[in-house]
JSON list of C-alpha atoms in Angstrom, two decimals:
[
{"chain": "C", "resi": 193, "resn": "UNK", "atom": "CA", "xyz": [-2.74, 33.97, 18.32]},
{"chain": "C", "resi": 194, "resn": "UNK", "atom": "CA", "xyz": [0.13, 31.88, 19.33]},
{"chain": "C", "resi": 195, "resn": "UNK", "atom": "CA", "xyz": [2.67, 32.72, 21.06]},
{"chain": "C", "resi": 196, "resn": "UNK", "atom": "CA", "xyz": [6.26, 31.47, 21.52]},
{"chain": "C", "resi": 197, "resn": "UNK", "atom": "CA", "xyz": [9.08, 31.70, 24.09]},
{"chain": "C", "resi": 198, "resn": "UNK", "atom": "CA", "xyz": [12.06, 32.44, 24.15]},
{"chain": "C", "resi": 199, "resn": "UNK", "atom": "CA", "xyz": [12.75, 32.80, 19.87]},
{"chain": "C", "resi": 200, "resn": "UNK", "atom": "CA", "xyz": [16.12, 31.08, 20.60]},
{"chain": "C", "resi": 201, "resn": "UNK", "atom": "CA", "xyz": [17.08, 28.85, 23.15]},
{"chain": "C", "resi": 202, "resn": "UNK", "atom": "CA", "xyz": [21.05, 28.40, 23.99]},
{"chain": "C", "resi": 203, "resn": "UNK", "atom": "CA", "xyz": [21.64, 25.09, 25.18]},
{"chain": "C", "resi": 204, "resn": "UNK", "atom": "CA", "xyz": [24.39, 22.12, 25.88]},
{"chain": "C", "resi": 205, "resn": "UNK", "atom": "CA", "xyz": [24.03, 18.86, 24.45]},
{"chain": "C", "resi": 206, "resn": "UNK", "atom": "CA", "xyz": [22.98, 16.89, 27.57]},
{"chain": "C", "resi": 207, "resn": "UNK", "atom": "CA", "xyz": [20.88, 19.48, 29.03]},
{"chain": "C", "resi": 208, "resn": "UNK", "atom": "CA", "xyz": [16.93, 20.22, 29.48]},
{"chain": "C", "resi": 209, "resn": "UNK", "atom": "CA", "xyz": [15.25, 22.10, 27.12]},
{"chain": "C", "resi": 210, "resn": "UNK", "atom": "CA", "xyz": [12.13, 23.95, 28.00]},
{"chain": "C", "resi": 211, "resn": "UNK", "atom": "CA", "xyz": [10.05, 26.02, 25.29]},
{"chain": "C", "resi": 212, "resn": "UNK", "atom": "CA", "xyz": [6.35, 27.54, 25.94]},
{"chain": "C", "resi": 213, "resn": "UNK", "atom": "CA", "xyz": [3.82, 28.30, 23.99]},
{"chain": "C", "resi": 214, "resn": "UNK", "atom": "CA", "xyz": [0.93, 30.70, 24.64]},
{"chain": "C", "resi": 215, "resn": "UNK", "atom": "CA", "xyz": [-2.56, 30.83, 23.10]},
{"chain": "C", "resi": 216, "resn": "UNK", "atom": "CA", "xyz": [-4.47, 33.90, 23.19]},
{"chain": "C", "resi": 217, "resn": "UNK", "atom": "CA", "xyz": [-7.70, 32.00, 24.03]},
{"chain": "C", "resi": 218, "resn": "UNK", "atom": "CA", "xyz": [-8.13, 28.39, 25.33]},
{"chain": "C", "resi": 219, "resn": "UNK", "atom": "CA", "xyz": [-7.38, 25.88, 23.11]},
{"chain": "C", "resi": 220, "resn": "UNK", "atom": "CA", "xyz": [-7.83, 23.16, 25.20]},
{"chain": "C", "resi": 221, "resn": "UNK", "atom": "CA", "xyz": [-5.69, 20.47, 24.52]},
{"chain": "C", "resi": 222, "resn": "UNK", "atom": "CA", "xyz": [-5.46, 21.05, 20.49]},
{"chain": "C", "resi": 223, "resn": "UNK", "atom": "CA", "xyz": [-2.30, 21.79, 20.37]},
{"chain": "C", "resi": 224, "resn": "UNK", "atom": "CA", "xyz": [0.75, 20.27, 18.00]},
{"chain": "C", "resi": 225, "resn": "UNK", "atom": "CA", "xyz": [4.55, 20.67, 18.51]},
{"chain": "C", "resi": 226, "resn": "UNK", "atom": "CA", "xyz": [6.69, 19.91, 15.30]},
{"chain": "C", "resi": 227, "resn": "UNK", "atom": "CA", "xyz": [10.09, 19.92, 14.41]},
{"chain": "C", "resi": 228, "resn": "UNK", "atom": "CA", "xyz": [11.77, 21.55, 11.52]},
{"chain": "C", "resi": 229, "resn": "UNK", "atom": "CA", "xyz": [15.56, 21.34, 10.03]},
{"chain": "C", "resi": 230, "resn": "UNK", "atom": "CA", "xyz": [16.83, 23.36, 7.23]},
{"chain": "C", "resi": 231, "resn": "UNK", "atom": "CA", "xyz": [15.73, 22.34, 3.85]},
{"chain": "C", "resi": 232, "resn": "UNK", "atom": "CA", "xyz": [13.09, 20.09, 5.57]},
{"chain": "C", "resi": 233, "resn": "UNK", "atom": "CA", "xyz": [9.83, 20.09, 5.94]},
{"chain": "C", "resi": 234, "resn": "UNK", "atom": "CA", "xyz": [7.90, 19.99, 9.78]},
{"chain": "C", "resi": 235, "resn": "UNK", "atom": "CA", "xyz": [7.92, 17.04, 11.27]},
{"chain": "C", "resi": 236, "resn": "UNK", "atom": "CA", "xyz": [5.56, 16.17, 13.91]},
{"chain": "C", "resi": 237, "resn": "UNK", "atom": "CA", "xyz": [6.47, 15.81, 17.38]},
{"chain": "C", "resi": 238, "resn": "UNK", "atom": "CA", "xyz": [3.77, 15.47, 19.62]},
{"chain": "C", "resi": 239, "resn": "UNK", "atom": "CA", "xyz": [-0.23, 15.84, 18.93]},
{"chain": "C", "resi": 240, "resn": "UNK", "atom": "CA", "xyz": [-3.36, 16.11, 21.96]},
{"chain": "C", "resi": 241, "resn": "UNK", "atom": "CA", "xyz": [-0.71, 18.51, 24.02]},
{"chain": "C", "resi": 242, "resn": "UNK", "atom": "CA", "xyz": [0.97, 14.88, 25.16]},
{"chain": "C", "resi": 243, "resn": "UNK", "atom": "CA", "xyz": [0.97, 12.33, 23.30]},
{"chain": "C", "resi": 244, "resn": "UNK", "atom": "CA", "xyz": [4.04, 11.49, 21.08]},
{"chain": "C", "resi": 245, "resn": "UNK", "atom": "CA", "xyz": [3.95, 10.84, 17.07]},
{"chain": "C", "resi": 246, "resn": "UNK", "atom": "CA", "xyz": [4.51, 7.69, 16.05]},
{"chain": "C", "resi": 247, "resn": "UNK", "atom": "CA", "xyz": [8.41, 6.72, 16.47]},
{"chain": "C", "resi": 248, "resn": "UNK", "atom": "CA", "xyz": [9.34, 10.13, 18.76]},
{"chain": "C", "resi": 249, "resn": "UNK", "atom": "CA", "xyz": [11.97, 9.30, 20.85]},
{"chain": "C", "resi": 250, "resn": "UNK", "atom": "CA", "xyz": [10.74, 9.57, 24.76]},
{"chain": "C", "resi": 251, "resn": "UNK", "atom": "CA", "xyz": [12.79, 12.20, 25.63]},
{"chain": "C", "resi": 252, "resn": "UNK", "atom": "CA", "xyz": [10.13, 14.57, 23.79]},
{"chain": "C", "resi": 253, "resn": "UNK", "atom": "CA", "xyz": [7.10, 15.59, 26.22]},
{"chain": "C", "resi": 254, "resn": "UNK", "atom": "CA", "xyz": [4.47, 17.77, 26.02]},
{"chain": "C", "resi": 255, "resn": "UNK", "atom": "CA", "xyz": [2.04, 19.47, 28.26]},
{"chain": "C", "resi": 256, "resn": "UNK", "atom": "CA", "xyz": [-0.20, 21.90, 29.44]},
{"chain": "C", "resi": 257, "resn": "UNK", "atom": "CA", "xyz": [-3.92, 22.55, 28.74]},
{"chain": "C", "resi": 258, "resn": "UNK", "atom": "CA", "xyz": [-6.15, 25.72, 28.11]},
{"chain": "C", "resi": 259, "resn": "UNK", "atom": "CA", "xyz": [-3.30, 28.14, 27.42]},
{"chain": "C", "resi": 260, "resn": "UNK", "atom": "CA", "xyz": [-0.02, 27.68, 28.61]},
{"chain": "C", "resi": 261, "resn": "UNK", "atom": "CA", "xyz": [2.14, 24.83, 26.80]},
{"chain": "C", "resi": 262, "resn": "UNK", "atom": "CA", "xyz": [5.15, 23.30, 27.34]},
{"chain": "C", "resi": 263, "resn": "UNK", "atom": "CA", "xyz": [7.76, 21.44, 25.16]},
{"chain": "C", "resi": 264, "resn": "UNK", "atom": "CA", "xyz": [10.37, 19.46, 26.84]},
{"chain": "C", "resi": 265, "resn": "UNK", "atom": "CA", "xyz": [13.26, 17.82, 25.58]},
{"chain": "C", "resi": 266, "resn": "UNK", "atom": "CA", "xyz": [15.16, 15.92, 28.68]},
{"chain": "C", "resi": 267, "resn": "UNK", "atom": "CA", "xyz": [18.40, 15.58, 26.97]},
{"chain": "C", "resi": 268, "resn": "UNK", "atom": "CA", "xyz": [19.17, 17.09, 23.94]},
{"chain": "C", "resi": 269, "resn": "UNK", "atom": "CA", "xyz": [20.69, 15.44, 21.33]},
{"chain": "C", "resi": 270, "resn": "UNK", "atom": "CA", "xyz": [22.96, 16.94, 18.66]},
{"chain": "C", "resi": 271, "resn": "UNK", "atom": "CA", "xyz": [19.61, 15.82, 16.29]},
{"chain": "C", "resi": 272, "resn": "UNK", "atom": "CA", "xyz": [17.28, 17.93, 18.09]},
{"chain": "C", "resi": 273, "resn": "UNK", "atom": "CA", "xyz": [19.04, 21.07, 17.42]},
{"chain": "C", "resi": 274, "resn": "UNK", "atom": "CA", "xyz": [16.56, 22.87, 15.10]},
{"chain": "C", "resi": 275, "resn": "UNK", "atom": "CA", "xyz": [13.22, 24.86, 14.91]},
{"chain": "C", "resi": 276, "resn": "UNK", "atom": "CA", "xyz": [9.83, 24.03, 16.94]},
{"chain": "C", "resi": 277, "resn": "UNK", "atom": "CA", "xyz": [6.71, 25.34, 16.06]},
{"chain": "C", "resi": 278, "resn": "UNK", "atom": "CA", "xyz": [3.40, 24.85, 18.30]},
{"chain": "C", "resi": 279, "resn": "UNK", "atom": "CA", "xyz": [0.24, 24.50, 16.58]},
{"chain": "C", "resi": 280, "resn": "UNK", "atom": "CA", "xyz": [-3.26, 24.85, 17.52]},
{"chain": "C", "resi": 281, "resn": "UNK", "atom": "CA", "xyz": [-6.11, 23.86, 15.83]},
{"chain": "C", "resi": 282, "resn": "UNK", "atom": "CA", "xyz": [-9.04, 23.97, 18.12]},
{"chain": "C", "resi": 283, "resn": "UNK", "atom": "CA", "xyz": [-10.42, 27.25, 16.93]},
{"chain": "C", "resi": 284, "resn": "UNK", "atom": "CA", "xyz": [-10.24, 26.62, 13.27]},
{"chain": "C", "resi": 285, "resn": "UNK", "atom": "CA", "xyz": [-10.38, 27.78, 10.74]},
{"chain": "C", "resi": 286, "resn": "UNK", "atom": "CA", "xyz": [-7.91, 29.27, 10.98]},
{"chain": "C", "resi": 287, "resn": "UNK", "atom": "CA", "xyz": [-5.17, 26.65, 11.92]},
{"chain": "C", "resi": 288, "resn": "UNK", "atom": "CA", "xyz": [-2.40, 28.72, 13.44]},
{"chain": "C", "resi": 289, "resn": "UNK", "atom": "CA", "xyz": [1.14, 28.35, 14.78]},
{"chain": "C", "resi": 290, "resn": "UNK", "atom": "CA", "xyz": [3.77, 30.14, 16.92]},
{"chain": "C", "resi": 291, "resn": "UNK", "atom": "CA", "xyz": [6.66, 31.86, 15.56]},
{"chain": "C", "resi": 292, "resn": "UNK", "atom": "CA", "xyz": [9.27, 29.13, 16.16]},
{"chain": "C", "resi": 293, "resn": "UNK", "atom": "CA", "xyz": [11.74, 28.93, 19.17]},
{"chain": "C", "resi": 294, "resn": "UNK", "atom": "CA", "xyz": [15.05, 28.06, 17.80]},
{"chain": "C", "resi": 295, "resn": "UNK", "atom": "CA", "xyz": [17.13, 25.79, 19.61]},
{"chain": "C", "resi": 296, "resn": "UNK", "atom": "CA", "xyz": [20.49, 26.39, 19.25]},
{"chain": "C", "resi": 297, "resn": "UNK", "atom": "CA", "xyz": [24.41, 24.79, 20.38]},
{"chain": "C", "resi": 298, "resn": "UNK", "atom": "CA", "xyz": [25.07, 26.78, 23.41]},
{"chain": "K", "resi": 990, "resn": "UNK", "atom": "CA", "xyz": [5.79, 4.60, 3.00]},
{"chain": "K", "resi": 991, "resn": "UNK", "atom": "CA", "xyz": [3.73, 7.23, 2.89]},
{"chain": "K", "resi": 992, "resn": "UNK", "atom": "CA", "xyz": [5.00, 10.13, 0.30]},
{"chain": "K", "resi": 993, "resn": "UNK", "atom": "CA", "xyz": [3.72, 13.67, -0.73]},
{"chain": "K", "resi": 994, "resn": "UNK", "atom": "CA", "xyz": [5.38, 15.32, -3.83]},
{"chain": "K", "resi": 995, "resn": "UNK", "atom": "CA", "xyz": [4.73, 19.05, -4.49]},
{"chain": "K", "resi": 996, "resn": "UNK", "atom": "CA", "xyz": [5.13, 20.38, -7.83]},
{"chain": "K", "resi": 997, "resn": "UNK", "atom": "CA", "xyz": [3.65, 23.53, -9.62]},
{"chain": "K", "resi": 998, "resn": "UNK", "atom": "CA", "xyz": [5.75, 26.02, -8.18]},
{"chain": "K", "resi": 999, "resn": "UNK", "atom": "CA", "xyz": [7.77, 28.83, -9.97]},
{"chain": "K", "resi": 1000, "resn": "UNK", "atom": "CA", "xyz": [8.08, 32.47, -10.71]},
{"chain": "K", "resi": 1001, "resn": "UNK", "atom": "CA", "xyz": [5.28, 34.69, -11.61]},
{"chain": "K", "resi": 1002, "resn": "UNK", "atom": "CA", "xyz": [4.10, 38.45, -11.51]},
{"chain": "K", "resi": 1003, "resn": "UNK", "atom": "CA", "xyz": [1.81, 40.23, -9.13]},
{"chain": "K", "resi": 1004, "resn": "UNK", "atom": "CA", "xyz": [-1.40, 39.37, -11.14]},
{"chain": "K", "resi": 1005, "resn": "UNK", "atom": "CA", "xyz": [-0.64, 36.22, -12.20]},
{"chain": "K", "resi": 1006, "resn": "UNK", "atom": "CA", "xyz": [-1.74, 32.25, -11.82]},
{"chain": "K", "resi": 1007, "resn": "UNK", "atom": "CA", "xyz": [-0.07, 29.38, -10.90]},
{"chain": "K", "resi": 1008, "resn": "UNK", "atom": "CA", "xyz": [-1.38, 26.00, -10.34]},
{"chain": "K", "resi": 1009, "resn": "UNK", "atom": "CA", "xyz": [0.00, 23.30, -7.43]},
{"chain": "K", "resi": 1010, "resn": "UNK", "atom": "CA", "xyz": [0.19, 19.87, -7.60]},
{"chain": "K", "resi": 1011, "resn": "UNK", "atom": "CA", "xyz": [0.75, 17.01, -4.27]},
{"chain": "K", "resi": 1012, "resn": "UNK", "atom": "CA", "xyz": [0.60, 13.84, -5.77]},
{"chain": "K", "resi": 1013, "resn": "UNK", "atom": "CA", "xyz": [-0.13, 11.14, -2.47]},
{"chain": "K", "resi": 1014, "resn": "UNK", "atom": "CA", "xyz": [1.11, 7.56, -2.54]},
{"chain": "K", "resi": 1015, "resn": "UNK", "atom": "CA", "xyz": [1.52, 4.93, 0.51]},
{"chain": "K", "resi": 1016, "resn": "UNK", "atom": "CA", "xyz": [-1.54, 5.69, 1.60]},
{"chain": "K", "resi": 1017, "resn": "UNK", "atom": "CA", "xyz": [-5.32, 5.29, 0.82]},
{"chain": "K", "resi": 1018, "resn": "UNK", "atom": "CA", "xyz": [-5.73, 9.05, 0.10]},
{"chain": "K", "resi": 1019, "resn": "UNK", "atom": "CA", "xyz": [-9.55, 9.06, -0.13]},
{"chain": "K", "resi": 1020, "resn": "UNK", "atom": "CA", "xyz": [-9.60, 8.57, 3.52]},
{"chain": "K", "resi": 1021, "resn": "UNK", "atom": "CA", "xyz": [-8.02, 11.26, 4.74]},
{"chain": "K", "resi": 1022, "resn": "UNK", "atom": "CA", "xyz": [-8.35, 15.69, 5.37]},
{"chain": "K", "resi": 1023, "resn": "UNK", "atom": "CA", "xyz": [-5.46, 17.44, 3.73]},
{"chain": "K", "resi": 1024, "resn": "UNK", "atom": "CA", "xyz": [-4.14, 21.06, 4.20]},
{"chain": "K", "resi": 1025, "resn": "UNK", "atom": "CA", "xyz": [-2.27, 23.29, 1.71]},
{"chain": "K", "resi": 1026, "resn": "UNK", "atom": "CA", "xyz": [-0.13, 25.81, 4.33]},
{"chain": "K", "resi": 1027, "resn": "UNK", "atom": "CA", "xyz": [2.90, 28.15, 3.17]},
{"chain": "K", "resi": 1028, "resn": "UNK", "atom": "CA", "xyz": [6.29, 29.07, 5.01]},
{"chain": "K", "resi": 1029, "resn": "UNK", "atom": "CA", "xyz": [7.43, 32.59, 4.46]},
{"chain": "K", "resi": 1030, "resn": "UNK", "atom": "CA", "xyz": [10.85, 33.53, 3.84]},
{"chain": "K", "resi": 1031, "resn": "UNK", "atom": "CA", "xyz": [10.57, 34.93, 6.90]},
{"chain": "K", "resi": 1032, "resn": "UNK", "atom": "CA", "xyz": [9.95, 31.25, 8.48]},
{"chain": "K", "resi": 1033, "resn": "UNK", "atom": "CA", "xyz": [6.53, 31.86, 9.05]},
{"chain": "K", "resi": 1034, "resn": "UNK", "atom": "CA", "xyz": [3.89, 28.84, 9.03]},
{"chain": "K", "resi": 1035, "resn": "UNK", "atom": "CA", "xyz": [0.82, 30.02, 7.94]},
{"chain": "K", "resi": 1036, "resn": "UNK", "atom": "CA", "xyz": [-2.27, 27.72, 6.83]},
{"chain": "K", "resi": 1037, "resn": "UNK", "atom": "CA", "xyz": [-3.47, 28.12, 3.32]},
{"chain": "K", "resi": 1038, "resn": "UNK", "atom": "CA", "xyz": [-6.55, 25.77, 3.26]},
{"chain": "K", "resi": 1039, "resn": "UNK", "atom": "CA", "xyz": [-8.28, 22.72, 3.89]},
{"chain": "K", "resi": 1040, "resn": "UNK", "atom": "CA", "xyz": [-9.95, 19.94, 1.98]},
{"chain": "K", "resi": 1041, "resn": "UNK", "atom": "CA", "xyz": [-12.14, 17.11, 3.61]},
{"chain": "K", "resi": 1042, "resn": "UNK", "atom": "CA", "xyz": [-11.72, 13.39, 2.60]},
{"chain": "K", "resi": 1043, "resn": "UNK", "atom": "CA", "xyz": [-14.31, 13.67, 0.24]},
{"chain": "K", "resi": 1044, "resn": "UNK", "atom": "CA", "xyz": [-14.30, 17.69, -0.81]},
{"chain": "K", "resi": 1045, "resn": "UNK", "atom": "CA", "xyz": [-17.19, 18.10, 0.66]},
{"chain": "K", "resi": 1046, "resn": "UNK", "atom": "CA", "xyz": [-15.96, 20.96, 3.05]},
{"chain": "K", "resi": 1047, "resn": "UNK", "atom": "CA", "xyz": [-13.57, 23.20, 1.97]},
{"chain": "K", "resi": 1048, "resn": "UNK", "atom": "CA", "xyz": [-12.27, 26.42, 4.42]},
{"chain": "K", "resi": 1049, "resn": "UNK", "atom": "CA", "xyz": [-10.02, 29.16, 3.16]},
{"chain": "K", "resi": 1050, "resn": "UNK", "atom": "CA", "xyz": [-7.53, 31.72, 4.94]},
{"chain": "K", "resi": 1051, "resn": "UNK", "atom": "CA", "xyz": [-8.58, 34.84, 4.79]},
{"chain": "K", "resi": 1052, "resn": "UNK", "atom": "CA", "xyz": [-5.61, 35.97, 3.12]},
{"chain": "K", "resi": 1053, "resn": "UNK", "atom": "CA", "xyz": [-6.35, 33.64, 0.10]},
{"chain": "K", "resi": 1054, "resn": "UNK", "atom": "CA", "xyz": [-10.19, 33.15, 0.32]},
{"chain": "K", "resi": 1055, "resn": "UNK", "atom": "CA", "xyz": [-11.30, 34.50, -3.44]},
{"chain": "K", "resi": 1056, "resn": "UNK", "atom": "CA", "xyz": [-7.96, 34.31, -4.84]},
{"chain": "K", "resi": 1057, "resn": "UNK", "atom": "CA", "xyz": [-7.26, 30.25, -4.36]},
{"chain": "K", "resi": 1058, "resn": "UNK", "atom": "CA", "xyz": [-9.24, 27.40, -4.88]},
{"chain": "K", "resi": 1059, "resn": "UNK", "atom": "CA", "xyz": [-8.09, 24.01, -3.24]},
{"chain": "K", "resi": 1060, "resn": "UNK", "atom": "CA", "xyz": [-9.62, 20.72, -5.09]},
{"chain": "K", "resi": 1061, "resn": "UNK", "atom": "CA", "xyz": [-8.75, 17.17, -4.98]},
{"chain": "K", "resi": 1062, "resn": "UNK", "atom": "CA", "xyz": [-8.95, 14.14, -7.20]},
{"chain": "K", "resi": 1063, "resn": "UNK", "atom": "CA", "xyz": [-8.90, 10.87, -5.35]},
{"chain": "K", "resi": 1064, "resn": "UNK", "atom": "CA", "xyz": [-8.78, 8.88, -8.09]},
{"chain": "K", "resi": 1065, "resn": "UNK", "atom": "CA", "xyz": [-5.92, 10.26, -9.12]},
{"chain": "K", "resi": 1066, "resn": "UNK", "atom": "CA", "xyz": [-4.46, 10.42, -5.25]},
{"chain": "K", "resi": 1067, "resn": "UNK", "atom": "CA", "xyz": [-3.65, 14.12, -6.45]},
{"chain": "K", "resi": 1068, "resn": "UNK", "atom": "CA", "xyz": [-4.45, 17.85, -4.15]},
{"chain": "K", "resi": 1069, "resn": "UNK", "atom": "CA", "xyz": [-4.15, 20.73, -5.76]},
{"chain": "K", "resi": 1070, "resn": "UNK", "atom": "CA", "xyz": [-4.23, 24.57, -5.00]},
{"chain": "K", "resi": 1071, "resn": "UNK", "atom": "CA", "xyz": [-5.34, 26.80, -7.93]},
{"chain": "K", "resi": 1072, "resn": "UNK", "atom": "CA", "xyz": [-3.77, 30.58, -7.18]},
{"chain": "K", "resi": 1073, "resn": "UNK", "atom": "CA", "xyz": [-4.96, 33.55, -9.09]},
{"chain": "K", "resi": 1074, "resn": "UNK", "atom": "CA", "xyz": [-4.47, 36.97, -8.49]},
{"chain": "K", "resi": 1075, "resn": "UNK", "atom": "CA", "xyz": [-1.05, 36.73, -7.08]},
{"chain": "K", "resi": 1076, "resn": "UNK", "atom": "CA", "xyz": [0.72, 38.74, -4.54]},
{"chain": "K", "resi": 1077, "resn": "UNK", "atom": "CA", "xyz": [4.15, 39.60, -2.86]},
{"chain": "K", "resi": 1078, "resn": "UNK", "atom": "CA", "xyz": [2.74, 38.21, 0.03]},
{"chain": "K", "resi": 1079, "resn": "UNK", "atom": "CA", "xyz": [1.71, 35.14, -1.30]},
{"chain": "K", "resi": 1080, "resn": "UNK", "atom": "CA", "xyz": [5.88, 34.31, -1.92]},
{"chain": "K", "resi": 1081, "resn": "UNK", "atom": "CA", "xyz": [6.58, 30.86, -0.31]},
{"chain": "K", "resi": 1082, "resn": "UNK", "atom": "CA", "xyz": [7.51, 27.13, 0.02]},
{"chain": "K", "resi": 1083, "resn": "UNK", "atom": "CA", "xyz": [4.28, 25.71, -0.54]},
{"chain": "K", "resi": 1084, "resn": "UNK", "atom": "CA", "xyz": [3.51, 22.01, 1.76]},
{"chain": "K", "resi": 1085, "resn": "UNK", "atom": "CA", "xyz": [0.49, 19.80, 0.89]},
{"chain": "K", "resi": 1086, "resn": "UNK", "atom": "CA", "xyz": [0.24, 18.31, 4.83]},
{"chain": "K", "resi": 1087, "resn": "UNK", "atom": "CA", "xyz": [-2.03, 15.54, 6.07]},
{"chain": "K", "resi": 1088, "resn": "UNK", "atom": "CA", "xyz": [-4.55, 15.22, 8.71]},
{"chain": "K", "resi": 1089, "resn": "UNK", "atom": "CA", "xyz": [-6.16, 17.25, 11.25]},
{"chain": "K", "resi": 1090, "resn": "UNK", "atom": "CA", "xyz": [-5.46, 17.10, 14.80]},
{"chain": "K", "resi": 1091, "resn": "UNK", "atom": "CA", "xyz": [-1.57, 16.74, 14.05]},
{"chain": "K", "resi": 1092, "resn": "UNK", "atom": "CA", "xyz": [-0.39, 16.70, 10.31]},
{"chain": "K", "resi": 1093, "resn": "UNK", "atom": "CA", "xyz": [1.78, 13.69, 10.43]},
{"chain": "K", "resi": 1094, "resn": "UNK", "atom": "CA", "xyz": [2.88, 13.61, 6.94]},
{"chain": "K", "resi": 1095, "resn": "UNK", "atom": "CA", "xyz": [4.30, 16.66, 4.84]},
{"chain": "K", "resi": 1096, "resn": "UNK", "atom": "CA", "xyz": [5.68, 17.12, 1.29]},
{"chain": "K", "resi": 1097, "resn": "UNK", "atom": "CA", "xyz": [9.11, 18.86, 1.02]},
{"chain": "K", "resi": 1098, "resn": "UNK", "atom": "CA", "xyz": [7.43, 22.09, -0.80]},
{"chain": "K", "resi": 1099, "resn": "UNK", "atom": "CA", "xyz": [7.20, 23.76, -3.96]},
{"chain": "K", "resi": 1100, "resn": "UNK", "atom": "CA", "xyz": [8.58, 27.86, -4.06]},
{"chain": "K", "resi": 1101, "resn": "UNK", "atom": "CA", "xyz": [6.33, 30.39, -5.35]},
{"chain": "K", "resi": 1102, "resn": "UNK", "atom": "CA", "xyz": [7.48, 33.40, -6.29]},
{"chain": "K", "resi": 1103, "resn": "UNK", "atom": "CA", "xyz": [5.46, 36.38, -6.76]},
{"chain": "K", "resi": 1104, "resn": "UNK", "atom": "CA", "xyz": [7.77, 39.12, -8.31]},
{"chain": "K", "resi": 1105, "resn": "UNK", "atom": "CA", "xyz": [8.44, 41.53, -11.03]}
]
């Protein structure tokens, strides 16, 4: 099971953004972050725990290993505002994600 | 440019059998895993199934596994996810998605709509 925190984030274009995710078990570093808009399907952020998809901007980061995750955005854009899901797919089947952290316009 | 296109999708009754399409292009499809996985309207993700490059392996959720059958036609750079025995809970946008560790490339969906 994954698990997500906080379900929404308030925050200021400008500012830091930090979201966790939490796997019941170790999933070493198997884990996915993506990023989804309304009307849009996922799009993937970050792979390995750390390392960016092709053409991510750098002020997307990931890390964290065994069961604790972290998603950071360093300066949020008014783009970024939107949905993040983490994935994991070291125990699969079943591939699983979190239940989303919103990031909202504080 | 790599492109996934859904199609398939529609309304149908508790019982009943729908078939899903993801045509691939941009891409040479034969190479690569792809995943069928479903988002509530709830705005749940949850994984459907998996095909390997060749069909060869094939896994199931449990929530699916003797309803659905996932299949692939390379030649035809085509995925698609046979559903019988429908349910409520089956009610979704349905994303073909490719890869493994990381699914860089998704379709934009097809609804299904399991209701009376």
């Amino acid at each position: 099971v994954m698990t997500q925190s906080p379900a929404t984030l308030s925050v200021s274009p400008g500012d830091r953004a930090t979201l966790s995710c939490r796997a019941s078990q170790s999933v070493y570093s198997s884990i996915a972050w993506y990023q989804q808009k309304p009307g849009q399907a996922p799009r993937l952020l970050i792979y390995g725990a750390s390392t960016r998809a092709t053409g991510i901007p750098a002020r997307f980061s990931g890390s964290g290993s065994g069961t604790e995750f972290t998603l950071t955005i360093s300066s949020l854009q008014s783009e970024d505002f939107a949905v993040y899901y983490c994935q994991q797919y070291n125990n699969w089947p079943p591939v699983t994600f979190g239940g989303g952290t919103r990031v909202e316009i504080k | 440019e790599v492109q996934l296109v859904e199609s398939g999708g529609g309304l149908v009754q508790p019982g009943g059998s729908l078939r899903l399409s993801c045509v691939a292009s941009g891409f040479t499809f034969s190479s690569y895993e792809m995943n069928w996985v479903r988002q509530t309207p709830g705005k749940e993700l949850q994984w459907v199934s998996y095909i390997k490059s060749s069909g060869s392996i094939i896994h199931y959720a449990d929530s699916v596994k003797g309803r659905f059958i996932v299949s692939r036609d390379n030649a035809k750079n085509s995925l698609y996810l046979q559903m019988n025995s429908l349910r409520a809970e089956d009610t979704g946008v349905y994303f073909c998605a490719r890869g493994s560790s990381g699914w860089g490339y998704w379709g934009l969906g097809t609804l299904v709509t399991v209701s009376s």
